[in-house]
JSON list of C-alpha atoms in Angstrom, two decimals:
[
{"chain": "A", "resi": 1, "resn": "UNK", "atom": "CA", "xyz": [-11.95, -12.08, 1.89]},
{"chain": "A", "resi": 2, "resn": "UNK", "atom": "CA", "xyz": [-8.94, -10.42, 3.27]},
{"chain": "A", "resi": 3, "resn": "UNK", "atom": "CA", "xyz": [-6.08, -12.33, 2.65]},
{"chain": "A", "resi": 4, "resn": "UNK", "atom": "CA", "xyz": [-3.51, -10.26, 5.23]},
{"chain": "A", "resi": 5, "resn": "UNK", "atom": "CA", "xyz": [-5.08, -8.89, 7.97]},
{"chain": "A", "resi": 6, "resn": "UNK", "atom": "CA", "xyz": [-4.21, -6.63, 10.64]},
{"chain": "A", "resi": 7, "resn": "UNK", "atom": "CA", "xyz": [-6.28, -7.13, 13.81]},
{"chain": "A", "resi": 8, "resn": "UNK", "atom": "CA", "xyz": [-5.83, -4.07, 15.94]},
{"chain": "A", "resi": 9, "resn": "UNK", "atom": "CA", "xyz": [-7.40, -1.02, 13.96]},
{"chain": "A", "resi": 10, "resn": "UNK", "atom": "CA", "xyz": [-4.87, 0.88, 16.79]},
{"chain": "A", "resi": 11, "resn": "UNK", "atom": "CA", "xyz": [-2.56, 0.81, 19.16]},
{"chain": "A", "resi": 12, "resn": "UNK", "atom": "CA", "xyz": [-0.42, 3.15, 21.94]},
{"chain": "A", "resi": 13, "resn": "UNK", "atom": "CA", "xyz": [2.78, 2.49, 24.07]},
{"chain": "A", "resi": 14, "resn": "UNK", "atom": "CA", "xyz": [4.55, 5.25, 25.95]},
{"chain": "A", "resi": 15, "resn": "UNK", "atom": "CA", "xyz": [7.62, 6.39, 24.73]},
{"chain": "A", "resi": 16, "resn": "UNK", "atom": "CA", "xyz": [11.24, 4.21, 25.04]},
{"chain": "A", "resi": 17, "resn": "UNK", "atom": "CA", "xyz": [8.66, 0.94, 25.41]},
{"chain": "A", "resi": 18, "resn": "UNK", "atom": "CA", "xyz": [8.02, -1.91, 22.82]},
{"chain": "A", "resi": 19, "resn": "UNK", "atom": "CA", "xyz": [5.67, -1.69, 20.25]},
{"chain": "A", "resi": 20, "resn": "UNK", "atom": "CA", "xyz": [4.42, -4.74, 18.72]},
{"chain": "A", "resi": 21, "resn": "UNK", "atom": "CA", "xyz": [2.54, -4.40, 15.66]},
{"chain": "A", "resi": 22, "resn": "UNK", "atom": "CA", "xyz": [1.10, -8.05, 14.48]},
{"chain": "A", "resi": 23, "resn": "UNK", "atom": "CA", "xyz": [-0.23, -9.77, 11.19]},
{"chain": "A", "resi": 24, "resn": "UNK", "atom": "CA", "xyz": [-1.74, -12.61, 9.91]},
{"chain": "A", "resi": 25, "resn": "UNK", "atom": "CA", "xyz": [-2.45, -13.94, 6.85]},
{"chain": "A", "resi": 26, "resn": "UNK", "atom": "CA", "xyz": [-4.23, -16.29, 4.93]},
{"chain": "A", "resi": 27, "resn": "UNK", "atom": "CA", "xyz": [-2.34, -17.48, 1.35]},
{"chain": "A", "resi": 28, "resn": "UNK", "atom": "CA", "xyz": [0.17, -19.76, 1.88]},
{"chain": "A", "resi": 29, "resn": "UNK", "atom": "CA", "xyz": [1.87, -19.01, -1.50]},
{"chain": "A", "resi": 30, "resn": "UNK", "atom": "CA", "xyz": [2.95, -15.55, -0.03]},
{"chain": "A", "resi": 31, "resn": "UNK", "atom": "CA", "xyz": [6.61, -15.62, 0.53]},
{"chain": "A", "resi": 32, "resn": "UNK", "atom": "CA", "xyz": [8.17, -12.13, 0.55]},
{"chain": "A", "resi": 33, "resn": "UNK", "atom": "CA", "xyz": [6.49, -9.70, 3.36]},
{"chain": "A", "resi": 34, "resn": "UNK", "atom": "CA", "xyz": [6.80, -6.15, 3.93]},
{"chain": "A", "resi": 35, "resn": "UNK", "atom": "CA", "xyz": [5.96, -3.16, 6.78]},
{"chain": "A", "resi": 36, "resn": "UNK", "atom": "CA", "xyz": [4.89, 0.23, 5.45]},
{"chain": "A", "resi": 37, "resn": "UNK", "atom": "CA", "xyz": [4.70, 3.26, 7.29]},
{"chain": "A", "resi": 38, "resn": "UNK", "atom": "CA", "xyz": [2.16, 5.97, 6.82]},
{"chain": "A", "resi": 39, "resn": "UNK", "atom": "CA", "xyz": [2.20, 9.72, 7.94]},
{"chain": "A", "resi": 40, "resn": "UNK", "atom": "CA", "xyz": [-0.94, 11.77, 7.44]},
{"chain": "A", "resi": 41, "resn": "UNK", "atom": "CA", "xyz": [-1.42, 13.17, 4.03]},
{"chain": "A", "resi": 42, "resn": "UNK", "atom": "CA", "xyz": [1.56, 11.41, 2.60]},
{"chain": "A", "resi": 43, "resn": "UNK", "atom": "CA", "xyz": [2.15, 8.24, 0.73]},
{"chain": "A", "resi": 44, "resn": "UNK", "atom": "CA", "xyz": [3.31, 4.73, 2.61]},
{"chain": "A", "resi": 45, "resn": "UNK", "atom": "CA", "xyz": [7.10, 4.35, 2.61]},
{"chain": "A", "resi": 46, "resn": "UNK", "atom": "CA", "xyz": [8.59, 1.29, 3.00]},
{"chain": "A", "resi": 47, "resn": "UNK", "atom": "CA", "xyz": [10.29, 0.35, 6.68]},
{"chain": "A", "resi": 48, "resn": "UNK", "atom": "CA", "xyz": [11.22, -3.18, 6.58]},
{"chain": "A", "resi": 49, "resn": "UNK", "atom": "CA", "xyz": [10.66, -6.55, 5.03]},
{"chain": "A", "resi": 50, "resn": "UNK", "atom": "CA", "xyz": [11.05, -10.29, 5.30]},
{"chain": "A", "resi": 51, "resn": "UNK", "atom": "CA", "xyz": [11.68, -13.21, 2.87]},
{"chain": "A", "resi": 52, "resn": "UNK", "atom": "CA", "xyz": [10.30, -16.38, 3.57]},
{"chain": "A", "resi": 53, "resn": "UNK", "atom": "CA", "xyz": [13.66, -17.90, 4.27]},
{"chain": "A", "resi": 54, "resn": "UNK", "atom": "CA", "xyz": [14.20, -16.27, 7.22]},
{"chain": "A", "resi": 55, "resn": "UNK", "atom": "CA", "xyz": [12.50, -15.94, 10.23]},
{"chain": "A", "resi": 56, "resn": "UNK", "atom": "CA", "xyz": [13.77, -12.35, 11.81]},
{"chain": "A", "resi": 57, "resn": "UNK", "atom": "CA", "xyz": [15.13, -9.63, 9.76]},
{"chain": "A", "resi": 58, "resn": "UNK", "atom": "CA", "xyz": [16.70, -6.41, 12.02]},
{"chain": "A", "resi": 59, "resn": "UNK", "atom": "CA", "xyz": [16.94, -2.97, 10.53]},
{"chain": "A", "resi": 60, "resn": "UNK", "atom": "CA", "xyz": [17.73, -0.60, 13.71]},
{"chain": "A", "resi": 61, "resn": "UNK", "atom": "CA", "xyz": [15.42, -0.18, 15.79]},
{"chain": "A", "resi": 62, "resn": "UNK", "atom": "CA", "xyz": [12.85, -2.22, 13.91]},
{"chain": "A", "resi": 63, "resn": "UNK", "atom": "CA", "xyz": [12.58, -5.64, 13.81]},
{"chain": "A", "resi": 64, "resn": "UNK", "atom": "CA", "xyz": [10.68, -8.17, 11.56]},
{"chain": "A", "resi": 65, "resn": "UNK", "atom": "CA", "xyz": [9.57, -11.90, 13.06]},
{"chain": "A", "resi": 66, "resn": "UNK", "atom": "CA", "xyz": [8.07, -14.17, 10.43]},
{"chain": "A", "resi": 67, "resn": "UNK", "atom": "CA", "xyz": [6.27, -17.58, 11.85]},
{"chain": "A", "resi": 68, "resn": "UNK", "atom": "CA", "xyz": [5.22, -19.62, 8.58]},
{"chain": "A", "resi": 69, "resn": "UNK", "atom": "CA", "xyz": [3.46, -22.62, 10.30]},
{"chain": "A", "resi": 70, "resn": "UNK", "atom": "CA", "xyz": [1.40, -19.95, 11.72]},
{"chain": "A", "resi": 71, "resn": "UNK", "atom": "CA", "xyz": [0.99, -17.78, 8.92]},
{"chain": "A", "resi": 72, "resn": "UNK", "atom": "CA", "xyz": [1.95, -14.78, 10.77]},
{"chain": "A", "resi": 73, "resn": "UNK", "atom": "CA", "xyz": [4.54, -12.32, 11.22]},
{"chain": "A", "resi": 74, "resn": "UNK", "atom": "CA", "xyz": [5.11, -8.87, 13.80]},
{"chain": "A", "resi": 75, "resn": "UNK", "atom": "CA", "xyz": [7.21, -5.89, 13.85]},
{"chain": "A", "resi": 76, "resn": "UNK", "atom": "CA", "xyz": [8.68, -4.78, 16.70]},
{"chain": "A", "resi": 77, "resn": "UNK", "atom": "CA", "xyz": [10.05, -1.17, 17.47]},
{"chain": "A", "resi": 78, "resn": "UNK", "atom": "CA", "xyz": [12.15, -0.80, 20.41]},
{"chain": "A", "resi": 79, "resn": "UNK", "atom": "CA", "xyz": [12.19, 1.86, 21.72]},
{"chain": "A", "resi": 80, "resn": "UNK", "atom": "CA", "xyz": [9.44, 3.70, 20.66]},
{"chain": "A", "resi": 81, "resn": "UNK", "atom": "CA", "xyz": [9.72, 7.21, 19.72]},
{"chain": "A", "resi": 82, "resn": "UNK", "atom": "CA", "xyz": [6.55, 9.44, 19.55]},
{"chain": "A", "resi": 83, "resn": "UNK", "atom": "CA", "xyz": [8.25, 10.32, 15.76]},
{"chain": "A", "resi": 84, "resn": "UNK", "atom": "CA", "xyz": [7.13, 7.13, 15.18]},
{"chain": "A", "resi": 85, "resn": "UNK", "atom": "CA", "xyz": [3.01, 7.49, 15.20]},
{"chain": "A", "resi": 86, "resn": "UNK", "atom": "CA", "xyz": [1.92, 6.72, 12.14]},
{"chain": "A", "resi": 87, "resn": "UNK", "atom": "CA", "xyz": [-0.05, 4.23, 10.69]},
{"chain": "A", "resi": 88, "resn": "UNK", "atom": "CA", "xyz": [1.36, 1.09, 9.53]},
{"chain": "A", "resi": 89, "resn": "UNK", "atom": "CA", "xyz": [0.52, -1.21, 6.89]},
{"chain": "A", "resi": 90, "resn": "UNK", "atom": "CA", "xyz": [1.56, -5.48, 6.71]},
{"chain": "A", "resi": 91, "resn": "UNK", "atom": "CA", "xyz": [1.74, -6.60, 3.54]},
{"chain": "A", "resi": 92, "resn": "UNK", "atom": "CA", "xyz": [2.47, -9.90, 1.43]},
{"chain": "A", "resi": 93, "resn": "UNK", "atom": "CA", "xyz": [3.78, -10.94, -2.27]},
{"chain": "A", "resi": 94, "resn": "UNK", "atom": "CA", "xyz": [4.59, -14.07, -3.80]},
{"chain": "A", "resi": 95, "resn": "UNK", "atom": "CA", "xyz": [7.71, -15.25, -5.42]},
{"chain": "A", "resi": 96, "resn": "UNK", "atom": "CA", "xyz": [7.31, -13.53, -8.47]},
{"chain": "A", "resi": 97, "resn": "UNK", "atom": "CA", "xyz": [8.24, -10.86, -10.19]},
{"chain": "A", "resi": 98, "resn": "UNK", "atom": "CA", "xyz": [4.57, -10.51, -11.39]},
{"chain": "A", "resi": 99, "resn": "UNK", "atom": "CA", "xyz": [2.93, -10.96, -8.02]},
{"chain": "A", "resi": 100, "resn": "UNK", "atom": "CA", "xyz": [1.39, -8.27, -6.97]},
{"chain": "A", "resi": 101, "resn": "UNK", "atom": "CA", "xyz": [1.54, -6.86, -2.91]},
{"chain": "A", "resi": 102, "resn": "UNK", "atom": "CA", "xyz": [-1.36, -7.81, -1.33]},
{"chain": "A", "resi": 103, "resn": "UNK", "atom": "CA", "xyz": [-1.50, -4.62, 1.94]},
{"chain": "A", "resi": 104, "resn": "UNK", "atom": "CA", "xyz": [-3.81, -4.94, 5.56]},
{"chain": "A", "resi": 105, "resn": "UNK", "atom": "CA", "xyz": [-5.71, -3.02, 7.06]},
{"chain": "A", "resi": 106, "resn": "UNK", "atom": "CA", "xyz": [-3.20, -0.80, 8.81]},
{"chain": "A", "resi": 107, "resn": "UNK", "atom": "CA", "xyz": [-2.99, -0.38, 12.72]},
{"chain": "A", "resi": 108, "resn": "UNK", "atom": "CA", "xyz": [-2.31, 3.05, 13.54]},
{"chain": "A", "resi": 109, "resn": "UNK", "atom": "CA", "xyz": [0.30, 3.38, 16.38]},
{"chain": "A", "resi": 110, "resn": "UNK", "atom": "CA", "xyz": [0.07, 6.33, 19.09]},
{"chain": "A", "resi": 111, "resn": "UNK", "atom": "CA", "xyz": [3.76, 6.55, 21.29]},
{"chain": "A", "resi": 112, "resn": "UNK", "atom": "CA", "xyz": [2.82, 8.60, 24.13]},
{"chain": "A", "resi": 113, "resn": "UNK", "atom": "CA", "xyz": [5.67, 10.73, 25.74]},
{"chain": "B", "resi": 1, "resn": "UNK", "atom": "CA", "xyz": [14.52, 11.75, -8.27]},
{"chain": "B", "resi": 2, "resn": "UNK", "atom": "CA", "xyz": [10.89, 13.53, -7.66]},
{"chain": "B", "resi": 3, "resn": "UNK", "atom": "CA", "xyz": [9.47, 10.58, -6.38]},
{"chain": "B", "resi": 4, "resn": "UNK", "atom": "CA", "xyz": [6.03, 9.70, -7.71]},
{"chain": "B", "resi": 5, "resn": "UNK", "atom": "CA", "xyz": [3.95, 12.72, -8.86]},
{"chain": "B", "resi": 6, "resn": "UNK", "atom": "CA", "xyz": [0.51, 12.69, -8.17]},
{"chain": "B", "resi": 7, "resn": "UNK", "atom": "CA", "xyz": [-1.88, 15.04, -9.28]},
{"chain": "B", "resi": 8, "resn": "UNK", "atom": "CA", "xyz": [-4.43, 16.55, -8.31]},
{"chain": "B", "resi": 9, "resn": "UNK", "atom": "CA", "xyz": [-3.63, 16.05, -4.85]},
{"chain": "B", "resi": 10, "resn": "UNK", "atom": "CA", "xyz": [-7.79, 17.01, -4.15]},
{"chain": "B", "resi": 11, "resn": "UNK", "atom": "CA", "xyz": [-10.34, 16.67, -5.90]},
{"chain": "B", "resi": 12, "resn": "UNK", "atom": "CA", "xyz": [-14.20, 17.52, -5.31]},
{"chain": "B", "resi": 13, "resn": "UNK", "atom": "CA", "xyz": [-16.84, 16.65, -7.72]},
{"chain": "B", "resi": 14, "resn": "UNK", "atom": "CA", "xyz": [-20.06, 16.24, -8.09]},
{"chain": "B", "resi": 15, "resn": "UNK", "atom": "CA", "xyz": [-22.07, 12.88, -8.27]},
{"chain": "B", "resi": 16, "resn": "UNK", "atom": "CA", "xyz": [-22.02, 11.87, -11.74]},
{"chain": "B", "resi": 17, "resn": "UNK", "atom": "CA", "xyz": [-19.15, 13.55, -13.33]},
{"chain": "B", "resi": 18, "resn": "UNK", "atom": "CA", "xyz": [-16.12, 12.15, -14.84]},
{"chain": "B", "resi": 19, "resn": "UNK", "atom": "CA", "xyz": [-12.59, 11.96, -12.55]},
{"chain": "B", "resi": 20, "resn": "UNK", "atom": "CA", "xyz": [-9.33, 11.84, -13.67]},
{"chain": "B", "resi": 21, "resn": "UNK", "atom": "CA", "xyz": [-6.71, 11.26, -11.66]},
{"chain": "B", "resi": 22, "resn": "UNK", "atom": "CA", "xyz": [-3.19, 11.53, -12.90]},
{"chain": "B", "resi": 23, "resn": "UNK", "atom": "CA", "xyz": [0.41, 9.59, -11.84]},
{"chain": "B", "resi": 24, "resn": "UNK", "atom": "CA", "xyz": [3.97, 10.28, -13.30]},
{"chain": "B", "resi": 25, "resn": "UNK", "atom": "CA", "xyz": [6.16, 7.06, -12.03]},
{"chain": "B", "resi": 26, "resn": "UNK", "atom": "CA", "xyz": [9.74, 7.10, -10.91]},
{"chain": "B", "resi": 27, "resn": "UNK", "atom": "CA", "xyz": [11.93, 7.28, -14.17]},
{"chain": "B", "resi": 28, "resn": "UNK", "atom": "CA", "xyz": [13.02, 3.58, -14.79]},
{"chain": "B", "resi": 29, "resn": "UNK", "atom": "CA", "xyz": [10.34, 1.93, -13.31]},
{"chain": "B", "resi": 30, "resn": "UNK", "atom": "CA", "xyz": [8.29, -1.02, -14.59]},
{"chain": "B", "resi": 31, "resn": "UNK", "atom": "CA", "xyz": [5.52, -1.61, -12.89]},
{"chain": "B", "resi": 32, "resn": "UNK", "atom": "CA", "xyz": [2.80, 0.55, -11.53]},
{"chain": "B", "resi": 33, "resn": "UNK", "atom": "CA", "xyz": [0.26, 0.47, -9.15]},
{"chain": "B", "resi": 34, "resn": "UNK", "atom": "CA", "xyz": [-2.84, 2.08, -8.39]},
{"chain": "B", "resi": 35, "resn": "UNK", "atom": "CA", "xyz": [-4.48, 1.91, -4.78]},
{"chain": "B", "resi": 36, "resn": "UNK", "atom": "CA", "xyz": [-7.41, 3.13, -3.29]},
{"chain": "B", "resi": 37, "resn": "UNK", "atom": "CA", "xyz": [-7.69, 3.82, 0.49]},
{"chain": "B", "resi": 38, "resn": "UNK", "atom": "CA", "xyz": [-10.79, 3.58, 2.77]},
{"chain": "B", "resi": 39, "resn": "UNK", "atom": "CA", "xyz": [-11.08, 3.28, 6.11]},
{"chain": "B", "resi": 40, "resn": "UNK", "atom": "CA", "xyz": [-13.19, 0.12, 5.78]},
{"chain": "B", "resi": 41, "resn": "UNK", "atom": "CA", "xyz": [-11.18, -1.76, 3.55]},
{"chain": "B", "resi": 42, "resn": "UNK", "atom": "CA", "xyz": [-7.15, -0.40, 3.71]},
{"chain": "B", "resi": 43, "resn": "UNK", "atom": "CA", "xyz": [-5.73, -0.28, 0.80]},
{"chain": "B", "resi": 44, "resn": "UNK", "atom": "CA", "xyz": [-6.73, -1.89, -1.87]},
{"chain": "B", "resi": 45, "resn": "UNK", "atom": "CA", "xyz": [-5.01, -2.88, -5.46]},
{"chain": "B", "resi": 46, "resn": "UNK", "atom": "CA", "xyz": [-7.08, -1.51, -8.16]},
{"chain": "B", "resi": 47, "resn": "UNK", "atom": "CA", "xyz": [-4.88, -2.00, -11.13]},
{"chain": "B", "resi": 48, "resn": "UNK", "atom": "CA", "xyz": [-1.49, -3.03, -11.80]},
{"chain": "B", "resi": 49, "resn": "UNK", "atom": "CA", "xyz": [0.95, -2.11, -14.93]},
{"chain": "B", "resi": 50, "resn": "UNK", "atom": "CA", "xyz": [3.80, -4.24, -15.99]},
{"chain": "B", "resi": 51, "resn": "UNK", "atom": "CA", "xyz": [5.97, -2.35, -19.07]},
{"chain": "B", "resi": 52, "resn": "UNK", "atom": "CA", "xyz": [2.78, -0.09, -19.81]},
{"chain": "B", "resi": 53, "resn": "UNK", "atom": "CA", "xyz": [0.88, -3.22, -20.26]},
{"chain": "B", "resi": 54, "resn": "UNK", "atom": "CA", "xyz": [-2.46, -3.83, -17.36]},
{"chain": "B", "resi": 55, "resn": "UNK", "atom": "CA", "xyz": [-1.43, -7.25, -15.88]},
{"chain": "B", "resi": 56, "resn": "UNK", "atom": "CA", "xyz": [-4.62, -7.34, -13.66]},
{"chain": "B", "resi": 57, "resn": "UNK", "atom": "CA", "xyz": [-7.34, -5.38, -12.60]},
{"chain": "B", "resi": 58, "resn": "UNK", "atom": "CA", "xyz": [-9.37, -7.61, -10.77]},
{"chain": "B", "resi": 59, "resn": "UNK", "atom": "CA", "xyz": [-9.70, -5.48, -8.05]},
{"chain": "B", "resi": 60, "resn": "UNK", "atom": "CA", "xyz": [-11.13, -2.26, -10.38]},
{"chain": "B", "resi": 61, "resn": "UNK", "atom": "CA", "xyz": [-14.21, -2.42, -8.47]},
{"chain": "B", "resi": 62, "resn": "UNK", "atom": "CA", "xyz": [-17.02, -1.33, -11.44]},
{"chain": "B", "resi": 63, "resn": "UNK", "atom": "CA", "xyz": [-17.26, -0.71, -15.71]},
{"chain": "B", "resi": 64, "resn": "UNK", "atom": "CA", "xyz": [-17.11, 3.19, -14.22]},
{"chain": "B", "resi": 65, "resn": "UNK", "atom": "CA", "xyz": [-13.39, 2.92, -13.38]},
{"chain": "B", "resi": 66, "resn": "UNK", "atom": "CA", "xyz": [-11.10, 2.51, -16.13]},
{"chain": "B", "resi": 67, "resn": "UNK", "atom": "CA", "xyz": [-6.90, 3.15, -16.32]},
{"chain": "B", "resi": 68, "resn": "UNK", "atom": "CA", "xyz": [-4.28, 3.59, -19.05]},
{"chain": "B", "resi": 69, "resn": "UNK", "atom": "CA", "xyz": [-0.83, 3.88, -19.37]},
{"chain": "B", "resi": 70, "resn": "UNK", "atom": "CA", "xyz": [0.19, 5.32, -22.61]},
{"chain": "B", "resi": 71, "resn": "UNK", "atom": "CA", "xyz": [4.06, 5.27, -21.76]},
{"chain": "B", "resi": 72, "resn": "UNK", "atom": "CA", "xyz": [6.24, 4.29, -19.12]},
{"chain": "B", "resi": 73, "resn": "UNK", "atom": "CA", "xyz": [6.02, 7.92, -17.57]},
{"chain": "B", "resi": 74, "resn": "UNK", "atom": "CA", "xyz": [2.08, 8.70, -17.13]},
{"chain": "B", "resi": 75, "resn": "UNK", "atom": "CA", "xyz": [-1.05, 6.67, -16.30]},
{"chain": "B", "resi": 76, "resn": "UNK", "atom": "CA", "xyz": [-4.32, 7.83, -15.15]},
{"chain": "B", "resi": 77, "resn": "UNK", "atom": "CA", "xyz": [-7.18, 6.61, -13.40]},
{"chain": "B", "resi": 78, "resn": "UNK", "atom": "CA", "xyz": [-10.48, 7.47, -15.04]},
{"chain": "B", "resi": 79, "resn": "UNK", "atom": "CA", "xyz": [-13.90, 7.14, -12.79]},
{"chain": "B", "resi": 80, "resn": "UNK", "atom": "CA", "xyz": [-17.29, 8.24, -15.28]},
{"chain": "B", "resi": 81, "resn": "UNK", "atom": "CA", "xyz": [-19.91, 8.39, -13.78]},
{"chain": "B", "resi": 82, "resn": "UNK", "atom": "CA", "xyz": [-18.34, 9.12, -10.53]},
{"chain": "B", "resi": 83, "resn": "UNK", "atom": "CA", "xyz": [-20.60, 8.45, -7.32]},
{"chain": "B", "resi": 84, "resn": "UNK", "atom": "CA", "xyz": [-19.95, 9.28, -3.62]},
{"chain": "B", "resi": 85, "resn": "UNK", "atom": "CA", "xyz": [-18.96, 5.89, -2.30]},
{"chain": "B", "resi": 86, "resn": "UNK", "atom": "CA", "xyz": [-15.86, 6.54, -4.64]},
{"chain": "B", "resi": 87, "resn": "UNK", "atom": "CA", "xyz": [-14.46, 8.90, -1.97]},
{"chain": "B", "resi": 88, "resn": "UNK", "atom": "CA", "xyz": [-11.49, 7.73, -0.83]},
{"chain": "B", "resi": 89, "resn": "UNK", "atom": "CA", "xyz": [-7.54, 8.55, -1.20]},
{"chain": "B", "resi": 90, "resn": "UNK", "atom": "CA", "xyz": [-5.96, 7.35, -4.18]},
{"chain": "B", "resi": 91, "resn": "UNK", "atom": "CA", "xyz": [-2.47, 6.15, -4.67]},
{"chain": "B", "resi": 92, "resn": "UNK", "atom": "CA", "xyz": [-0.21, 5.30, -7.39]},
{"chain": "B", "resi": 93, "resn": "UNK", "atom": "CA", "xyz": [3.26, 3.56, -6.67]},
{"chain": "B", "resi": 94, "resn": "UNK", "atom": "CA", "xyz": [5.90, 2.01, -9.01]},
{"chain": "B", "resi": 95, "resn": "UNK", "atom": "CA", "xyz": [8.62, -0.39, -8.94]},
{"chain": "B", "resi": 96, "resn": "UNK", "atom": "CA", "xyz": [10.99, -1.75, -10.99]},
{"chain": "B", "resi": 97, "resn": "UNK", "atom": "CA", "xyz": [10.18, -5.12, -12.92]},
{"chain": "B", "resi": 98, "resn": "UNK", "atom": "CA", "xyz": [11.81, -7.67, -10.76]},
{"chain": "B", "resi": 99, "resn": "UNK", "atom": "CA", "xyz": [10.96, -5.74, -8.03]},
{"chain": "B", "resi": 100, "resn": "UNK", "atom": "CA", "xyz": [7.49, -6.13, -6.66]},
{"chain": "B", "resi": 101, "resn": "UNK", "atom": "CA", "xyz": [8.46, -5.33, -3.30]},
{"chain": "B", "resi": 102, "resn": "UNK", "atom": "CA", "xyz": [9.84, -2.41, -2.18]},
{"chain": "B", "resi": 103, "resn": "UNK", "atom": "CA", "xyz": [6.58, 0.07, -4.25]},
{"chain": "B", "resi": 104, "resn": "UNK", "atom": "CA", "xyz": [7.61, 3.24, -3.89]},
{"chain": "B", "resi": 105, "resn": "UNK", "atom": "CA", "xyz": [3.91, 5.29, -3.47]},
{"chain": "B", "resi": 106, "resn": "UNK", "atom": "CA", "xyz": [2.90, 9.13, -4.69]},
{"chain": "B", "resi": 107, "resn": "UNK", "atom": "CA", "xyz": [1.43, 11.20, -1.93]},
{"chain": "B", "resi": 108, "resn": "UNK", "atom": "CA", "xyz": [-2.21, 10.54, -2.97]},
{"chain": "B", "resi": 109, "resn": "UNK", "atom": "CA", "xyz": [-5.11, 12.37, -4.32]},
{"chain": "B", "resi": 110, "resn": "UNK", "atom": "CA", "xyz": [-8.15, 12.69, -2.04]},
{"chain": "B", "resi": 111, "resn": "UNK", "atom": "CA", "xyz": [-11.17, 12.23, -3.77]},
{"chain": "B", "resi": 112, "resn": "UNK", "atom": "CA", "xyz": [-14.96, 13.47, -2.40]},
{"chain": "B", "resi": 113, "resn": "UNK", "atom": "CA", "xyz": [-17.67, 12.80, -4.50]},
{"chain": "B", "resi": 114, "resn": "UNK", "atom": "CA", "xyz": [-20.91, 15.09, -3.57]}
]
């Protein structure tokens, strides 16, 4: 019973194009959500996330769209940079500080150059 | 700051011997996580800390796997007996209380079970 799930296992653009990375979920009591990024043989870090209030949060090239009614929510990188294969992980918390982060699957994104 | 320390960062064992897996948070930090990584199932919360204290382990999958966290600067991960469906990578990440967002994670130890 996955409760945020990521529906492409992968996915590859060609380089300076838009990559569109999407996830749904489930639990409508999530309200804080959150994009890891994941090298080989490393830990995730964190790229961007997304509080309930809004609906798009921008960080330079990456951008974070949040639909509630929908329950679903995409990152978009533009452009894409081959540096930026990796594998990347959706994820959802509630309100508080006790919730814990729920993570996807993971799609892992190939930028071809 | 180090980050979070993982150690080891591989392990191989054989089927039925204890693991321990070892995770030194980011000084200042709260909370702590530990993950396990498949390819089946992602990443999955095994065990979460709040102020050295478990808060839940629901998703500790069997009686093998237990955890501790004897101060705010060490926890470990203990699977006895160990079996080889326990492969996987393991991950520890903290936070600070407050902050159950941004999880800062450890590089991982990559468990095979033979």
């Amino acid at each position: 019973d996955q409760q945020v799930k990521q529906n492409s296992p992968s996915l590859s653009v060609q380089e300076g194009r838009i990559s569109i990375l999407n996830c749904d979920y489930t639990n409508s009591m999530f309200d804080y959500f959150l994009w890891y990024k994941k090298y080989p043989a490393e830990g995730p870090t964190f790229l961007i996330s997304i509080s309930s209030i809004k609906d798009k949060n921008e960080d330079g090239r990456f951008t974070v769209f949040l639909n509630k009614s929908a329950k679903h929510l995409s990152l978009h990188i533009v452009p894409s940079q081959p540096g930026d294969s990796a594998v990347y992980f959706c994820a959802a918390s509630g309100r508080t500080s006790y919730d814990k982060v729920i993570f996807g699957p993971g799609t892992s994104l190939s930028v071809i150059p | 700051d180090a980050g979070v320390i993982q150690s080891p960062r591989h392990e191989v064992t054989e089927m039925g011997q204890e693991v321990t897996l070892r995770c030194k948070p980011i000084s200042g930090h709260n909370s702590l996580f530990w993950y396990r990584q498949t390819m089946m199932r992602g990443l999955e919360l095994l065990i979460y800390f709040n102020n050295n204290v478990p808060i839940d382990d629901s998703g500790m999958p069997e009686d093998r796997f237990s955890a501790k966290m004897p101060n705010a600067s060490f926890s470990t991960l203990k699977i006895q007996p160990s079996e080889p469906r326990d492969s996987a990578v393991y991950f520890c990440a903290s936070t600070r209380t407050g902050h159950n967002t941004e999880a800062f994670f450890g590089q991982g130890t990559r468990l095979t079970v033979v």
